[in-house]
XYZ file of C-alpha atoms in Angstrom:
323
model
C 243.679 178.760 188.129
C 242.047 181.323 185.481
C 243.333 182.739 182.206
C 244.547 186.127 182.074
C 245.895 188.254 179.060
C 247.556 191.611 178.345
C 247.732 193.162 175.079
C 249.290 196.835 174.113
C 250.426 199.132 171.615
C 253.183 201.586 171.095
C 253.616 204.203 168.698
C 256.742 206.466 168.512
C 255.309 209.824 167.688
C 258.861 211.329 167.385
C 262.231 210.190 168.329
C 261.319 211.770 172.083
C 257.599 211.008 172.389
C 255.935 207.541 172.733
C 252.181 206.991 173.106
C 251.243 203.808 174.385
C 247.908 201.925 175.246
C 247.355 198.309 177.069
C 244.291 196.489 178.948
C 245.210 193.361 181.015
C 243.263 191.379 183.559
C 244.861 190.059 187.032
C 243.960 187.518 189.270
C 244.760 186.569 192.642
C 243.796 183.011 193.843
C 241.349 182.503 196.858
C 242.934 182.510 200.440
C 242.217 180.808 203.701
C 241.471 183.154 206.604
C 240.687 182.581 210.299
C 238.533 183.750 212.838
C 237.999 182.930 216.542
C 234.467 182.587 218.239
C 233.017 181.712 221.611
C 231.230 178.283 221.043
C 228.726 176.845 223.773
C 229.309 173.406 224.468
C 225.973 172.309 225.039
C 223.933 174.438 222.139
C 226.887 175.297 219.842
C 225.898 178.781 219.814
C 228.480 181.319 218.614
C 228.814 184.050 221.226
C 229.774 187.535 220.901
C 231.735 188.702 223.978
C 228.734 190.827 225.014
C 225.778 188.223 224.614
C 223.952 188.356 227.919
C 225.787 190.126 230.779
C 228.523 192.266 228.321
C 231.208 190.514 230.677
C 234.346 190.267 228.408
C 237.863 189.646 228.776
C 239.721 193.193 228.315
C 241.645 193.986 225.200
C 243.926 192.894 223.797
C 243.511 189.425 225.079
C 240.043 188.653 224.530
C 238.531 185.266 225.631
C 235.383 183.520 226.330
C 233.239 183.132 229.451
C 233.612 180.029 231.338
C 230.140 180.092 231.927
C 227.334 181.533 229.529
C 225.128 184.014 231.251
C 221.845 183.530 232.120
C 220.577 185.740 229.248
C 222.429 183.477 226.458
C 219.170 181.760 226.332
C 217.591 185.027 224.341
C 220.151 185.067 221.603
C 220.243 181.350 220.897
C 222.391 179.909 223.780
C 221.966 178.082 226.858
C 221.830 179.440 229.974
C 224.777 178.222 232.321
C 226.520 176.459 229.421
C 230.330 176.455 229.104
C 231.709 178.568 226.308
C 235.212 177.622 224.561
C 237.330 179.581 221.903
C 237.323 178.098 218.606
C 239.067 178.826 215.758
C 237.272 178.632 212.508
C 238.801 178.838 208.821
C 236.820 181.280 206.693
C 237.384 181.390 202.963
C 238.636 184.714 201.145
C 237.261 184.677 197.454
C 239.967 185.154 194.645
C 240.658 188.760 193.205
C 240.217 189.370 189.572
C 240.688 192.658 187.993
C 240.656 193.857 184.560
C 242.677 197.182 183.694
C 242.620 199.913 180.846
C 245.654 202.325 180.573
C 246.954 204.782 177.814
C 249.527 207.473 178.073
C 252.529 209.255 176.336
C 256.058 209.647 177.480
C 258.225 212.523 176.162
C 261.664 214.079 176.362
C 262.241 217.834 175.721
C 265.056 220.319 175.670
C 267.957 217.991 174.518
C 266.485 215.118 177.308
C 266.890 218.006 180.206
C 262.849 217.690 180.666
C 260.987 214.595 180.982
C 257.249 214.516 180.687
C 254.888 211.507 181.108
C 251.196 211.641 181.599
C 249.123 208.438 182.245
C 245.487 207.565 182.415
C 243.730 204.408 183.626
C 240.569 202.620 184.546
C 240.600 199.540 186.879
C 237.324 197.328 186.969
C 237.424 194.709 189.886
C 235.206 191.926 189.761
C 236.261 191.098 193.647
C 238.863 192.454 195.696
C 239.817 191.740 199.101
C 240.732 194.449 201.387
C 242.849 194.491 204.612
C 242.578 196.602 207.482
C 243.280 196.838 211.476
C 240.500 195.879 213.655
C 239.246 193.242 216.102
C 237.696 189.889 215.802
C 234.745 188.473 217.486
C 236.347 187.596 220.712
C 237.788 191.062 221.042
C 241.201 190.598 220.029
C 243.336 192.680 217.578
C 243.429 191.214 213.939
C 243.844 192.033 210.427
C 240.630 191.845 209.032
C 239.665 190.989 205.587
C 236.579 191.594 203.647
C 235.495 191.034 200.082
C 234.165 193.475 197.707
C 232.758 193.176 194.140
C 232.296 195.600 191.430
C 234.966 197.882 192.805
C 236.057 200.638 190.343
C 239.076 203.312 190.261
C 240.181 205.427 187.465
C 242.354 208.538 187.128
C 245.411 210.038 185.706
C 249.332 210.742 186.516
C 251.511 213.403 185.707
C 255.240 212.951 186.139
C 257.917 215.719 185.309
C 261.724 215.679 185.843
C 263.942 218.696 185.087
C 267.768 218.682 184.845
C 268.087 222.342 185.797
C 272.010 222.191 185.828
C 274.251 219.215 185.577
C 274.059 219.205 189.501
C 270.311 220.090 189.879
C 267.420 218.143 189.602
C 263.806 218.794 190.488
C 260.954 216.002 189.984
C 257.213 216.444 190.304
C 254.660 213.262 190.594
C 251.067 214.132 190.707
C 248.312 211.589 190.929
C 244.036 211.974 190.707
C 242.443 209.014 191.592
C 238.674 208.616 192.330
C 237.380 205.692 193.408
C 234.064 203.743 194.283
C 233.476 200.815 196.722
C 231.475 197.934 195.509
C 228.874 195.489 196.774
C 230.091 194.238 200.194
C 228.637 191.677 203.250
C 229.177 194.583 205.787
C 226.938 197.023 203.893
C 224.632 197.674 207.019
C 225.192 199.241 210.213
C 226.872 196.675 212.923
C 226.292 196.957 216.214
C 227.228 194.494 219.335
C 227.127 194.875 223.285
C 230.864 194.575 223.943
C 230.528 195.184 227.470
C 232.171 197.674 229.771
C 235.431 196.865 228.267
C 237.284 200.140 226.716
C 238.892 199.588 223.527
C 241.028 202.015 221.265
C 239.789 200.815 218.115
C 236.130 200.980 218.205
C 233.756 203.606 219.148
C 231.576 203.484 222.503
C 227.884 204.876 221.874
C 225.199 205.797 224.590
C 222.701 203.572 224.703
C 220.211 206.495 223.307
C 221.934 206.113 220.362
C 221.966 202.431 220.586
C 218.365 202.107 220.152
C 218.328 203.441 216.716
C 221.278 201.645 215.721
C 220.696 197.965 216.860
C 218.364 195.308 216.380
C 215.547 194.380 218.712
C 216.973 190.777 219.180
C 220.313 192.750 220.576
C 218.456 194.931 222.716
C 216.483 192.069 224.406
C 219.479 190.054 224.971
C 221.547 192.766 226.989
C 220.855 194.800 229.951
C 220.435 198.693 229.511
C 223.285 199.223 232.011
C 225.815 198.244 229.472
C 227.579 200.139 227.085
C 227.322 199.478 223.348
C 229.800 199.406 220.665
C 229.043 200.708 217.282
C 231.390 198.922 214.817
C 230.754 201.183 211.846
C 228.198 202.406 209.329
C 228.818 199.859 207.076
C 230.140 200.229 203.522
C 228.219 201.681 200.972
C 228.472 201.439 197.109
C 230.023 204.130 195.600
C 231.990 205.513 198.583
C 235.570 206.204 198.215
C 237.707 203.114 198.522
C 239.492 202.398 201.715
C 242.829 203.983 201.911
C 242.564 205.835 198.521
C 243.106 209.387 198.439
C 241.904 211.516 195.612
C 245.093 213.420 195.212
C 248.735 212.534 196.228
C 251.974 213.757 195.053
C 255.277 214.249 195.587
C 258.038 217.080 194.791
C 261.870 216.523 195.091
C 264.691 218.722 194.698
C 268.285 217.413 194.411
C 271.760 219.034 194.660
C 274.738 217.495 193.926
C 278.047 219.038 195.604
C 281.231 217.773 193.640
C 284.251 217.663 195.911
C 287.638 218.045 195.117
C 288.554 214.387 195.859
C 286.275 213.558 192.913
C 283.667 212.209 195.728
C 280.115 213.740 195.697
C 277.583 214.674 198.312
C 273.893 214.645 197.304
C 271.226 216.569 199.420
C 267.521 215.913 198.753
C 264.421 217.521 199.989
C 261.045 215.908 199.310
C 257.667 216.917 200.064
C 254.753 214.540 200.114
C 250.990 215.356 200.185
C 247.940 213.886 200.074
C 244.177 214.796 200.308
C 241.787 213.024 203.115
C 241.506 209.155 202.897
C 239.423 206.562 204.770
C 241.605 204.779 207.212
C 239.448 201.708 207.751
C 237.734 199.427 205.352
C 234.265 200.520 207.465
C 233.900 197.058 208.839
C 235.280 197.389 212.458
C 235.457 201.177 212.931
C 235.511 204.328 211.378
C 238.489 206.612 210.820
C 239.915 209.364 208.644
C 243.049 210.649 208.058
C 242.857 214.736 207.299
C 244.437 215.986 204.044
C 248.570 216.432 204.902
C 252.077 217.239 203.996
C 255.470 215.750 204.898
C 258.826 216.798 204.542
C 261.662 214.272 204.176
C 265.435 215.259 203.944
C 268.515 213.118 202.615
C 272.117 213.384 202.572
C 274.491 210.808 200.774
C 278.626 210.990 200.527
C 279.452 208.776 197.411
C 283.201 207.978 197.070
C 285.238 209.028 193.806
C 285.636 205.475 192.670
C 281.693 204.573 193.564
C 282.415 201.536 195.561
C 280.638 202.772 198.833
C 278.265 205.361 200.065
C 277.080 206.753 203.286
C 273.454 208.074 203.777
C 271.756 209.598 206.665
C 268.068 210.941 206.176
C 265.148 212.744 208.152
C 261.712 211.368 207.573
C 258.896 213.324 208.428
C 260.558 216.662 209.627
C 257.132 218.054 210.833
C 256.402 215.136 212.970
C 252.749 214.838 211.465
C 250.758 212.196 212.723
C 249.655 209.547 210.039
C 247.069 206.912 210.272
C 248.133 204.093 208.012
């Protein structure tokens, strides 16, 4: 439970223009998350799939070794002990944000042109970010990490113009720089995941591994086993996960009036984004390049307005987009 507030002011500059400003705080309660581990029956040691021999069940099933490898002792376990899968609750801290926003809304040309401009600044005391990854026993899982001190700011422009009674053009443009904050995953993570292939993680050579992994991990695993580099870690000040610097839409809509009184509305929407990170930089690295996408729509409305029949085509170019 946390006390939040919101305060704002609106000023009518003219009958067609309004200036506004507001500040607010937001809060999302703590949540309970889970992770799965392989735990030794004798030592209670938590094993990663590659501890020792590197033998691990293939993705996506995951699993734990019935008997820990001989090399388990070098990572804190007991050679030959059985390991079983254990689910542990992992608390997720609450979110907290303070926002500041100001803008102006306008209508011109006898209400045929609408132009809105908005600027904002968000400061997160803490925020948890979710992305796709793998848990500690090589199973696909939504990964949640908490960051503190995250910042986002920028501006938005929205314009809607009625060219004729049947033609409308709308434009929306957003510019948003972001900065990641402090994270428990600020350092490179590198573990031995055996020879199991995995589509979500990058396998690096042993030569590269020498510079990335700790001496303890190197001593615990034979050099003949492939290593996996999860990520370079989250650095404070890096762009925030899944936040493109630029994005926007341009939409054109035309209404065809039929003699029956019914209408057919055709629309074309062009969406564009600058490049963005596609992982929270915990389990794997990814970047979606800048792209554009075209969507088409067609809708038939009856004269009495009681029903509508619509069809659409999204992503006409069939552009691959990493979500």
